[in-house]
Coordinates of C-alpha atoms in Angstrom, one line a residue:
X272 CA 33.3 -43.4 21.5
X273 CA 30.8 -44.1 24.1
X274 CA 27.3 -43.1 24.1
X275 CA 27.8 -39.7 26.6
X276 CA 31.2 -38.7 24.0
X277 CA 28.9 -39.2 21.4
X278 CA 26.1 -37.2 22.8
X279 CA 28.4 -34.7 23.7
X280 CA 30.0 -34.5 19.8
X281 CA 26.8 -34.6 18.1
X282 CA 26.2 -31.5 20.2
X283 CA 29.1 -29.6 18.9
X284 CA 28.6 -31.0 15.3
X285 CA 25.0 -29.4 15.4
X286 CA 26.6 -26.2 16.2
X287 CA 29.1 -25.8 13.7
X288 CA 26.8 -27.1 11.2
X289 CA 24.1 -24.2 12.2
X290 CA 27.4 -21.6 12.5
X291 CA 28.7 -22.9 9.1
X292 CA 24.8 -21.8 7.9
X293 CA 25.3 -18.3 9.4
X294 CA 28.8 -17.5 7.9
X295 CA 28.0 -19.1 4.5
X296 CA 27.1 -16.1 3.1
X297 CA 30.2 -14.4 3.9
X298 CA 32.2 -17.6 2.3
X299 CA 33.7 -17.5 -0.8
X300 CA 31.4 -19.8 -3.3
X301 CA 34.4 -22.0 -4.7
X302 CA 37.1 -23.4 -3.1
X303 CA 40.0 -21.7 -3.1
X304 CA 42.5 -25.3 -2.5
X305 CA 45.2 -26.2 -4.9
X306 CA 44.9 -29.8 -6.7
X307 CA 46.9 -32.4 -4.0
X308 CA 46.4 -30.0 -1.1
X309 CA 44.9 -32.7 1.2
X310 CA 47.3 -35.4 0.1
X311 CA 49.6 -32.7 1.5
X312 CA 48.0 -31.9 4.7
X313 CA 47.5 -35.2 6.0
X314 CA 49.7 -38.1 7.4
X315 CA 50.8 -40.9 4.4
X316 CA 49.0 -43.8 6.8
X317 CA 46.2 -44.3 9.2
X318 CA 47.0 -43.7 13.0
X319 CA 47.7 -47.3 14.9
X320 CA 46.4 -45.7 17.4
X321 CA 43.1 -44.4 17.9
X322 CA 43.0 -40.2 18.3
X323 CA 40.8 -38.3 20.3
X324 CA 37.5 -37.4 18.7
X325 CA 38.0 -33.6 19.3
X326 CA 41.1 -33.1 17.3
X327 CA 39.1 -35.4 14.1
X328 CA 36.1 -33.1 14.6
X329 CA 38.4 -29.8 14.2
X330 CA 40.5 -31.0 11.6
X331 CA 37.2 -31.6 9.5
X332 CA 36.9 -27.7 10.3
X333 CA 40.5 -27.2 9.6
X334 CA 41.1 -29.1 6.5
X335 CA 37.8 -30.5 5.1
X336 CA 35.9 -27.2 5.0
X337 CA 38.5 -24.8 2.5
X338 CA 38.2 -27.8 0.2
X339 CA 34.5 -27.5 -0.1
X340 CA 32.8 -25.9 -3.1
X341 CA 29.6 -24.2 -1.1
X342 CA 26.7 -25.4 -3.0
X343 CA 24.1 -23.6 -0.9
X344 CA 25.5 -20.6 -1.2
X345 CA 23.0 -18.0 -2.2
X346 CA 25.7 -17.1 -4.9
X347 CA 25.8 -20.8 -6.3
X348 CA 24.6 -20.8 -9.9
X349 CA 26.4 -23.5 -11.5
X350 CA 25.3 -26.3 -12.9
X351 CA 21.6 -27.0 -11.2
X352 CA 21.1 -26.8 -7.6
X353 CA 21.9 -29.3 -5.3
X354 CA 19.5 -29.2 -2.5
X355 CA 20.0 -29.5 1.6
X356 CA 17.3 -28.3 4.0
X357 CA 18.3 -28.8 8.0
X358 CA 15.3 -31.4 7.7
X359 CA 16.7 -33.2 5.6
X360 CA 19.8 -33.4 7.5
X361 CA 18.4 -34.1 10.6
X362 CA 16.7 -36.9 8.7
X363 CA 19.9 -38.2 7.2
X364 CA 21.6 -38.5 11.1
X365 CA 18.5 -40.5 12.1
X366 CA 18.8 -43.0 9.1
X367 CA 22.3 -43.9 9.6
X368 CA 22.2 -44.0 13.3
X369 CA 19.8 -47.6 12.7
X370 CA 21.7 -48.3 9.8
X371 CA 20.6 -51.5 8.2
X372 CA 20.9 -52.7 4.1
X373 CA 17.4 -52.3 3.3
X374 CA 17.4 -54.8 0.5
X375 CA 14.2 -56.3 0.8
X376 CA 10.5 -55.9 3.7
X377 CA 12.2 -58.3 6.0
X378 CA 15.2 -56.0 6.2
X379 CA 13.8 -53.5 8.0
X380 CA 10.1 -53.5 7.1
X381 CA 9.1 -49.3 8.1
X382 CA 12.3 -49.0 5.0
X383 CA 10.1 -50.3 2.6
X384 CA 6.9 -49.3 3.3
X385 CA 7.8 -45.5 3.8
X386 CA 9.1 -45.7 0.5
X387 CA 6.0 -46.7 -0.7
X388 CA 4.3 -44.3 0.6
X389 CA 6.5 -41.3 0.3
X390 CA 6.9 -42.1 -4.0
X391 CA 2.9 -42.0 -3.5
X392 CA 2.9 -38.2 -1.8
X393 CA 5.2 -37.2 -4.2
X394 CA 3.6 -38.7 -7.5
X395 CA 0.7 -36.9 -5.8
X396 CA 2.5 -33.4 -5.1
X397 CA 3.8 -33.3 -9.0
X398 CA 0.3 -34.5 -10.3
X399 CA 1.0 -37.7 -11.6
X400 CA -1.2 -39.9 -12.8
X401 CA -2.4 -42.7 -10.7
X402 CA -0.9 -45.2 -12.4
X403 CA 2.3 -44.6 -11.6
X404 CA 0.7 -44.8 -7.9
X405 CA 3.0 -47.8 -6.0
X406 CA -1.3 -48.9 -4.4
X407 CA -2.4 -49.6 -8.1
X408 CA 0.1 -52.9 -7.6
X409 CA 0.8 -52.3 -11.5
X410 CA 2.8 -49.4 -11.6
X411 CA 5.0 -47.2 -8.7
X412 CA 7.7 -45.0 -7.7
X413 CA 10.9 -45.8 -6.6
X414 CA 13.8 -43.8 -5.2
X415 CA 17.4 -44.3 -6.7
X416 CA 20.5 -42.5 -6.6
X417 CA 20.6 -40.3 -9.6
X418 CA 19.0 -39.5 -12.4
X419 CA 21.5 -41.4 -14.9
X420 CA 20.7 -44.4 -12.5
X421 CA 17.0 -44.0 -13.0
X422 CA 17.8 -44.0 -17.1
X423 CA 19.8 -46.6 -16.7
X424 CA 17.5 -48.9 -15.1
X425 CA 14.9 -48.1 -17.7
X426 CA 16.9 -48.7 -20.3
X427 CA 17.8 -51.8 -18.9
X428 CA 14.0 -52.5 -18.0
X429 CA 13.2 -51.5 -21.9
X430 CA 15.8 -53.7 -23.4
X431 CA 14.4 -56.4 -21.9
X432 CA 10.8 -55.8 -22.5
X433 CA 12.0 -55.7 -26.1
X434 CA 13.9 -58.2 -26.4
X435 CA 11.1 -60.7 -25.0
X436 CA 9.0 -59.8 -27.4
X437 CA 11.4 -59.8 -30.2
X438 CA 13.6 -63.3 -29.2
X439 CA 15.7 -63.5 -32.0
X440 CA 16.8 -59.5 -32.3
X441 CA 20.6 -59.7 -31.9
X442 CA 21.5 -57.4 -29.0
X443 CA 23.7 -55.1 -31.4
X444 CA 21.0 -54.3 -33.5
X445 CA 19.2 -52.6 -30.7
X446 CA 19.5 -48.3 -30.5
X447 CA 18.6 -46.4 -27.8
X448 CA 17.9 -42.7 -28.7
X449 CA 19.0 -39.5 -27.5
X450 CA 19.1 -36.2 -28.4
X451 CA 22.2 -33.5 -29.2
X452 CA 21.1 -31.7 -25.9
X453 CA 20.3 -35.0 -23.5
X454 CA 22.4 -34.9 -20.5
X455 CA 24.7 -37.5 -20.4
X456 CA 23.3 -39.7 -18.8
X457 CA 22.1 -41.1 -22.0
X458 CA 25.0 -42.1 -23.8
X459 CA 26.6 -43.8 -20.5
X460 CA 23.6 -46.0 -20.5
X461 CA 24.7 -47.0 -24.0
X462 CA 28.2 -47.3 -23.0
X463 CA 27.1 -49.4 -19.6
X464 CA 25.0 -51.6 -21.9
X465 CA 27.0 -51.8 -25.0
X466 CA 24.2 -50.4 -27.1
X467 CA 24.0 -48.3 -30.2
X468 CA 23.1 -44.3 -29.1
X469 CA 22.0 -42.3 -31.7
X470 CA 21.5 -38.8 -30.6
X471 CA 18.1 -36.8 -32.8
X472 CA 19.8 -33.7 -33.9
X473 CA 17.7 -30.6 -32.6
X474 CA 18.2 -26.8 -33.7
X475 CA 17.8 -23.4 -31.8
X476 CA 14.8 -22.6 -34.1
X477 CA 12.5 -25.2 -31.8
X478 CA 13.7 -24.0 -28.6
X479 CA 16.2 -26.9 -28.9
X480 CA 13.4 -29.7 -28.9
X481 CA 12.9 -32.9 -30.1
X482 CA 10.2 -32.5 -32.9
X483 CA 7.9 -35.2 -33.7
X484 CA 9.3 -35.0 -37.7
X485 CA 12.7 -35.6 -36.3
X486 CA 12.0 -39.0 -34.6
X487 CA 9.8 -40.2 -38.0
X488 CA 12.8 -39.4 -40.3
X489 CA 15.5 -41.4 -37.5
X490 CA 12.7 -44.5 -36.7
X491 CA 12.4 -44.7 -40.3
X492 CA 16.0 -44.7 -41.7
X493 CA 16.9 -47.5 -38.6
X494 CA 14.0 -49.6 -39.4
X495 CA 14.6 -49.6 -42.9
X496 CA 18.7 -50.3 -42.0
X497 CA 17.4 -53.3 -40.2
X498 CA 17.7 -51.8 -37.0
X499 CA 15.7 -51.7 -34.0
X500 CA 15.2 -48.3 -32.0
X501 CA 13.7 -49.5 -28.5
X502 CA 13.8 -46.8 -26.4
X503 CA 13.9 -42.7 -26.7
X504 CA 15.5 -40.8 -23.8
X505 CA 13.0 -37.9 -23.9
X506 CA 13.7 -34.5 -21.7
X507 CA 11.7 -31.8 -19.9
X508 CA 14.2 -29.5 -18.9
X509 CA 17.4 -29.7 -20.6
X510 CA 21.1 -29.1 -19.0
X511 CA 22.3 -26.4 -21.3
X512 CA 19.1 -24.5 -22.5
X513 CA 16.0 -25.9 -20.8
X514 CA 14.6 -27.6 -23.8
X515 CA 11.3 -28.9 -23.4
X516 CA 11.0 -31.8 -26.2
X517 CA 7.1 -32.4 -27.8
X518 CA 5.9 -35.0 -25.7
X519 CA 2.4 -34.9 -28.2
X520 CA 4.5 -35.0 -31.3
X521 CA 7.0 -38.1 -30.5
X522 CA 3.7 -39.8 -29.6
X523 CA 1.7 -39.4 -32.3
X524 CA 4.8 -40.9 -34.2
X525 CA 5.0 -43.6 -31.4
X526 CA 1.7 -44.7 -31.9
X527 CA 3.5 -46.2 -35.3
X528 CA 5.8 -48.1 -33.4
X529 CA 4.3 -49.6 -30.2
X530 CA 8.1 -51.3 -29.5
X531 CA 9.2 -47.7 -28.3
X532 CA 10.0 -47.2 -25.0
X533 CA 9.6 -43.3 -23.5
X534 CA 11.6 -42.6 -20.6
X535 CA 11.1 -38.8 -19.6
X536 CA 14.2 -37.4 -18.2
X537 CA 13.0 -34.4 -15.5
X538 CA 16.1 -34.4 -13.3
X539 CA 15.9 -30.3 -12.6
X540 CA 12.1 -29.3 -14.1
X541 CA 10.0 -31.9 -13.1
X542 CA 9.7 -30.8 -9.8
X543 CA 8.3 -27.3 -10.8
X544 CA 5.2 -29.9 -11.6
X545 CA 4.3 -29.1 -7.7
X546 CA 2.9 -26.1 -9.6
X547 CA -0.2 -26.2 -11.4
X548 CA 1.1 -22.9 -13.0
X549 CA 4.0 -24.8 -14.8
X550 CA 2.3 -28.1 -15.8
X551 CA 1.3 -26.9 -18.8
X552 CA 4.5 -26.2 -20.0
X553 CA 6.4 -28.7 -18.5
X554 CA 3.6 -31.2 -20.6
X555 CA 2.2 -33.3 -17.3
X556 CA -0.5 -34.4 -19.5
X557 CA 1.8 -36.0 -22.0
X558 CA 3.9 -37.5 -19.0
X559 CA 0.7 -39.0 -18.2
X560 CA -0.6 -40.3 -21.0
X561 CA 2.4 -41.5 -22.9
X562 CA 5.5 -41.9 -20.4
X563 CA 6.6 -45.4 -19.8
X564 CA 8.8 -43.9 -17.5
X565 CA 9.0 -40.7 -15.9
X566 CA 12.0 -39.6 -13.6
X567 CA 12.6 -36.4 -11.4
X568 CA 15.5 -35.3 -8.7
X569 CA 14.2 -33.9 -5.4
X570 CA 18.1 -33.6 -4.5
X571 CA 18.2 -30.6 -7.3
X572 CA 15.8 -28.3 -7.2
X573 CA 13.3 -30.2 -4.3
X574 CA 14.4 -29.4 -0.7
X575 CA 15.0 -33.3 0.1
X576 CA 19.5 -33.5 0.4
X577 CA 21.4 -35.7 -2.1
X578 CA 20.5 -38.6 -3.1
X579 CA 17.2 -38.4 -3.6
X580 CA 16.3 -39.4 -7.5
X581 CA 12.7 -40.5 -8.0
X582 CA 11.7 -43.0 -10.8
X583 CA 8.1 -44.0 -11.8
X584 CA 7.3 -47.1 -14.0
X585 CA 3.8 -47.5 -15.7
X586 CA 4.3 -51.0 -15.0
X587 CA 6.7 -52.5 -12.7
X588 CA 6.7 -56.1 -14.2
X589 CA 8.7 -54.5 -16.6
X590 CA 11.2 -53.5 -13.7
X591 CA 11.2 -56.9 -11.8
X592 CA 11.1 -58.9 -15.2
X593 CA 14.4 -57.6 -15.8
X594 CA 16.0 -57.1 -12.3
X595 CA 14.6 -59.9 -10.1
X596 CA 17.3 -62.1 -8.8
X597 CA 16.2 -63.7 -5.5
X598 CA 18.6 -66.6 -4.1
X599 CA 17.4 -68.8 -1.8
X600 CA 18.6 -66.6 0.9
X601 CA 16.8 -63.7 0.1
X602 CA 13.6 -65.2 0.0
X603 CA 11.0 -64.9 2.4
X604 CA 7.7 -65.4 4.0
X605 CA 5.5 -62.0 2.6
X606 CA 8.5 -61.5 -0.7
X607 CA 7.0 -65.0 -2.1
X608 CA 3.6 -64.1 -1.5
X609 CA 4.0 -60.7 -3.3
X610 CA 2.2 -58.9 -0.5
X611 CA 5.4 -56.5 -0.3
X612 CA 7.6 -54.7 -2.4
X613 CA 11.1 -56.1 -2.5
X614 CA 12.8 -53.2 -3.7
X615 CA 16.1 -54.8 -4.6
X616 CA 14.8 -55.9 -8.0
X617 CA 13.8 -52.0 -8.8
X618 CA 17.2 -51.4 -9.2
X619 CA 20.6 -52.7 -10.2
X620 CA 22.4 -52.9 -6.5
X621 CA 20.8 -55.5 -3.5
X622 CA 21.0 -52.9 -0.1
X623 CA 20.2 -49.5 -0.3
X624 CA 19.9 -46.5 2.2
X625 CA 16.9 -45.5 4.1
X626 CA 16.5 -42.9 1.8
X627 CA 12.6 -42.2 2.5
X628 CA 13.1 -40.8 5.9
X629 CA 14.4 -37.7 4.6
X630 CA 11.7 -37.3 2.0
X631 CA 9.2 -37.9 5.0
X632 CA 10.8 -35.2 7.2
X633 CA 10.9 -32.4 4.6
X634 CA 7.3 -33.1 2.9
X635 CA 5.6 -33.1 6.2
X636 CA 7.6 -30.0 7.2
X637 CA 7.3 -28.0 4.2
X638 CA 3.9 -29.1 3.3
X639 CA 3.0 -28.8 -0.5
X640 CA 2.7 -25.2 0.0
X641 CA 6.0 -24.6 1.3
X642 CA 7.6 -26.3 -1.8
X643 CA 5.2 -24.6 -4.3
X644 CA 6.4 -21.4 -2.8
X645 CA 10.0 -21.9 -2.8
X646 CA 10.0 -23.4 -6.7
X647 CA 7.7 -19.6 -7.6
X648 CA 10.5 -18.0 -5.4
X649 CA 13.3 -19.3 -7.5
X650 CA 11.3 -18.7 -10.7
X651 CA 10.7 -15.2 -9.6
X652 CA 14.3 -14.5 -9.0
X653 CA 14.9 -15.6 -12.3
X654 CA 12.2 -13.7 -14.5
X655 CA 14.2 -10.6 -12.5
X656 CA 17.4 -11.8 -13.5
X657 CA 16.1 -12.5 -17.2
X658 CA 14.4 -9.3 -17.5
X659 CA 17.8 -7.1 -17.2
X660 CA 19.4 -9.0 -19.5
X661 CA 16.6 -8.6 -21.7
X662 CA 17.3 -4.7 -21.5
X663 CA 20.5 -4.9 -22.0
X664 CA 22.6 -3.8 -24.8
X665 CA 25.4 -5.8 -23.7
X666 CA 23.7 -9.1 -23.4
X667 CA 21.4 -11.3 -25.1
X668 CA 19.5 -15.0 -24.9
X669 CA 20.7 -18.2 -26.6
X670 CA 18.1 -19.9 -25.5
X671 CA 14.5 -19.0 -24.1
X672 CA 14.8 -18.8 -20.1
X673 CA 12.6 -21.0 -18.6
X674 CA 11.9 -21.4 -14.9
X675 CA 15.0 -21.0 -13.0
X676 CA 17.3 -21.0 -15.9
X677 CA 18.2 -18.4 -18.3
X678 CA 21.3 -18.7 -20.8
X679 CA 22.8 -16.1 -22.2
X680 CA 25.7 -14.1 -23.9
X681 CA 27.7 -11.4 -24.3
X682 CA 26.8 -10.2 -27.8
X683 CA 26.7 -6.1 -27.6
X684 CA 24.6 -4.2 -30.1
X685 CA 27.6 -1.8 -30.8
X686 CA 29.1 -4.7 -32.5
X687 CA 26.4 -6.1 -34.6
X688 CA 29.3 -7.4 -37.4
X689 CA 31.1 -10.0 -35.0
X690 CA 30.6 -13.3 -36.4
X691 CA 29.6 -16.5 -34.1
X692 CA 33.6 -17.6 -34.2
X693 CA 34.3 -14.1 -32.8
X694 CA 31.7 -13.7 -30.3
X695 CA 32.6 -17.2 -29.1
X696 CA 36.3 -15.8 -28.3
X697 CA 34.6 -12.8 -26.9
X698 CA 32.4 -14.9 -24.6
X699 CA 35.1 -18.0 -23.5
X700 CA 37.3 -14.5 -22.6
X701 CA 33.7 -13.5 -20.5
X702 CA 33.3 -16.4 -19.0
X703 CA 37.3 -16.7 -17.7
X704 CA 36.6 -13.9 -16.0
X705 CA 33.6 -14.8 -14.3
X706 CA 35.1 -18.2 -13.6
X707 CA 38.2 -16.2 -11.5
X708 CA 35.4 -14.8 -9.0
X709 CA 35.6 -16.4 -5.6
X710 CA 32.3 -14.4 -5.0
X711 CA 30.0 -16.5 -7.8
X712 CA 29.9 -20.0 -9.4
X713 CA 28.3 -20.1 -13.0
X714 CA 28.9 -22.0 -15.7
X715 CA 29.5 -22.3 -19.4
X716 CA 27.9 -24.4 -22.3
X717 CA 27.9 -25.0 -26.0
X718 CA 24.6 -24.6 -28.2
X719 CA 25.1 -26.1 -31.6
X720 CA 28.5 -24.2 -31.8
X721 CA 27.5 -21.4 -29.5
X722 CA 29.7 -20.9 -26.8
X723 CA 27.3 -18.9 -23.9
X724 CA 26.7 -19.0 -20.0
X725 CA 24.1 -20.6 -18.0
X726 CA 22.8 -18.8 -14.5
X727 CA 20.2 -21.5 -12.5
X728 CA 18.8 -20.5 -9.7
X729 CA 18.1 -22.7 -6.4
X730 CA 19.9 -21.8 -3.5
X731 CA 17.2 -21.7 -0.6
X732 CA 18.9 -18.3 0.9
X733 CA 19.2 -16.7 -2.3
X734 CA 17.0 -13.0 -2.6
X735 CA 16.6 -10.7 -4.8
X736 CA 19.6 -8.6 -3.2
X737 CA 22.0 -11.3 -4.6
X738 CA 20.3 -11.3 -8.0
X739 CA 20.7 -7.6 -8.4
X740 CA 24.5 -7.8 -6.8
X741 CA 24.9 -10.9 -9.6
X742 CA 23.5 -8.5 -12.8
X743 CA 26.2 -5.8 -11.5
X744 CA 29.0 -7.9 -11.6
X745 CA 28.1 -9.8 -15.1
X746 CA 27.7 -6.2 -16.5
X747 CA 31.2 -5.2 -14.9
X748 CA 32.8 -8.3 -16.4
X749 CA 31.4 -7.9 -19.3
X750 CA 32.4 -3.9 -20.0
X751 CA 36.0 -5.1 -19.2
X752 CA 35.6 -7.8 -21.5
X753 CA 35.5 -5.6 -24.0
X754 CA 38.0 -3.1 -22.6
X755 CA 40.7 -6.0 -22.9
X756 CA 39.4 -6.8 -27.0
X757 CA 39.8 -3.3 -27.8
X758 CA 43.2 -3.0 -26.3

């Protein structure tokens, strides 16, 4: 392809990327493919010969397209949002078009430094104190794939924090902490690192929460067993029911054991911080004062398009203490001065993407009031959303909603006597029938043995006429829900 065919592509791609925009709506949410259809469609080997770039671009329409679950749909309520602004896209096609490995200044020096500067705004927009600043030269942002990348990394930064200051620990002696509702993320680190995971149990009678009590008991009965707890994955904004754990309380028990790590896990809440109206409850102060780490995804509910998973150390020794690895080839000029930021030793790979551009375009084209608006917007929709199911005598909360997320089952009043094995049939039969739409994507969780549904909001194009459209159907499913059990 020469520079005129590629000029003359990108114009069609832009098209079809703003007509694919204008039809989603009218797009069934979840893709309607069979498993091996692709495999199917398409030839068993690569051409030998080169095809013409027309008939690639139309096959991606053709072929690529149905097998596409439409996560921007304004009828997307599964799992968390995933964001994509055309920003961000734009952003995305500049990045690659200069691609270059990124892995330290010298790479590719306006890599680096945006990076720098962009984890700054953002520390900034959620209110973050300024330690975690990248121009204190102590602490500082960094932007890494995912979340379970950025707990990874701390744990791996933790472990060897502790470990330096403990030399003769044996490495299976070590525990990282969790609770029952922590994402995942979590226990892979303990897989990855071949650790001990203990998960804090927490109940539905604290919101789901990690209490203070519940950490003393754990810390305790380890330390005693001749273990040696060095990290605690803590959570503002749990998967299943939005659990904020009590940042305060796990401190005040921390304060006992200065070895302990606390890695705050904010993938989908933290970046309701751009409100002051949510800080409170989403505990900045607590992130500020006690968070060794602190972590938050702009791909989720942010505006900035995947990947785009922001970490913050209090002190990035702790990082580079654990990650630096600098061959002879890698070094350079400004890298052994330590006038720059290398980030290759903030995180476990040596190149990385020209992530920052993105988060450039969007913050400077949204402005701070552009994302407080559409993170009030989403919250609205959901206090609307909450509300009927409030009123309804078909429905009722497992958990409290909180910001865009409100979980909830079927449980109706005329059948008060059902017991939590029963209701979880009733519900798993709900939820199969929501799960059949083409017209919605929700999903399903467990709550300490209750089975229930989770709606989060986030889709940018989503208004209140798709809210009100959603309620009618989960009412519909529901009433023949029950048809079908009395029958």
């Amino acid at each position: 392809m020469d520079i005129e065919q590629f000029r003359r592509a990108g114009y069609q791609a832009i098209d079809r990327i703003c007509d694919y925009y204008i039809s989603l709506r009218d797009k069934p949410v979840s893709s309607q493919v069979e498993p091996g259809y692709l495999r199917k469609a398409l030839p068993a080997f690569a051409p030998t010969e080169g095809e013409d770039f027309q008939l690639i671009a139309d096959d991606y329409q053709k072929y690529i397209i149905p097998g596409l679950t439409h996560w921007q749909h304004p009828s997307f309520f599964a799992y968390f949002p995933t964001a994509c602004t055309f920003e961000g896209i734009l952003a995305e096609l500049y990045a690659c078009s200069t691609s270059n490995p990124g892995f330290n200044w010298s790479a590719s020096p306006a890599c680096t430094e945006l990076e720098a500067v962009v984890m700054d705004w953002t520390a900034q927009l959620l209110g973050l104190d300024e330690s975690f600043y990248n121009t204190t030269e102590v602490g500082g942002g960094v932007i890494q794939t995912s979340a379970s990348d950025s707990a990874l990394i701390a744990t791996v930064a933790a472990r060897s924090r502790y470990i330096r200051e403990h030399p003769h620990v044996a490495m299976e002696k070590l525990v990282l902490y969790t609770t029952t509702q922590t994402h995942s993320l979590g226990k892979k680190a303990g897989l990855v690192l071949g650790l001990k995971v203990r998960a804090l149990e927490v109940t539905a009678a604290d919101d789901f929460a990690l209490r203070g009590e519940t950490l003393e008991v754990a810390l305790k009965e380890d330390v005693d067993a001749g273990l040696h707890p060095f990290i605690l994955v803590a959570t503002i904004g749990t998967t299943s029911s939005g659990a904020v754990d009590r940042l305060g309380e796990i401190a005040d028990v921390a304060k006992k054991y200065p070895f302990l790590w606390l890695h705050v896990d904010a993938a989908w809440a933290g970046v309701a911080l751009v409100c002051p109206e949510y800080r409170e409850a989403c505990q900045l102060s607590a992130i500020n004062t006690y968070a060794d780490s602190f972590c938050t995804n702009f791909h989720k509910w942010g505006l900035i398009n995947f990947d785009a998973s922001c970490l913050w150390v209090r002190h990035r020794t702790h990082l580079t203490d654990a990650l630096d690895v600098t061959p002879e080839f890698l070094r350079s000029k400004h890298g052994d001065a330590g006038t720059v930021i290398d980030y290759r030793n903030w995180h476990l790979g040596l190149g990385r993407r020209f992530r920052s551009l993105k988060f450039w375009f969007v913050l400077r084209s949204r402005g701070v009031k552009g994302f407080q608006k559409y993170i009030t917007d989403c919250t609205k929709l959901n206090a609307k959303f909450a509300e009927r199911i409030r009123e309804s005598d078909q429905f009722c909360f497992v958990a409290k909603p909180f910001l865009a997320l409100t979980v909830f089952r079927l449980a109706p009043k005329s059948l008060p006597h059902l017991t939590t094995l029963e209701l979880n049939a009733l519900n798993r039969a709900f939820y199969s029938r929501l799960a059949a739409r083409s017209d919605i994507a929700i999903t399903q969780t467990d709550l300490n043995g209750v089975f229930c549904v989770r709606m989060a909001i986030g889709a940018e194009m989503t208004t209140e006429r798709d809210i009100d459209r959603t309620l009618d159907m989960i009412e519909q499913e529901g009433r023949a829900t029950l048809r079908e059990r009395e029958d």
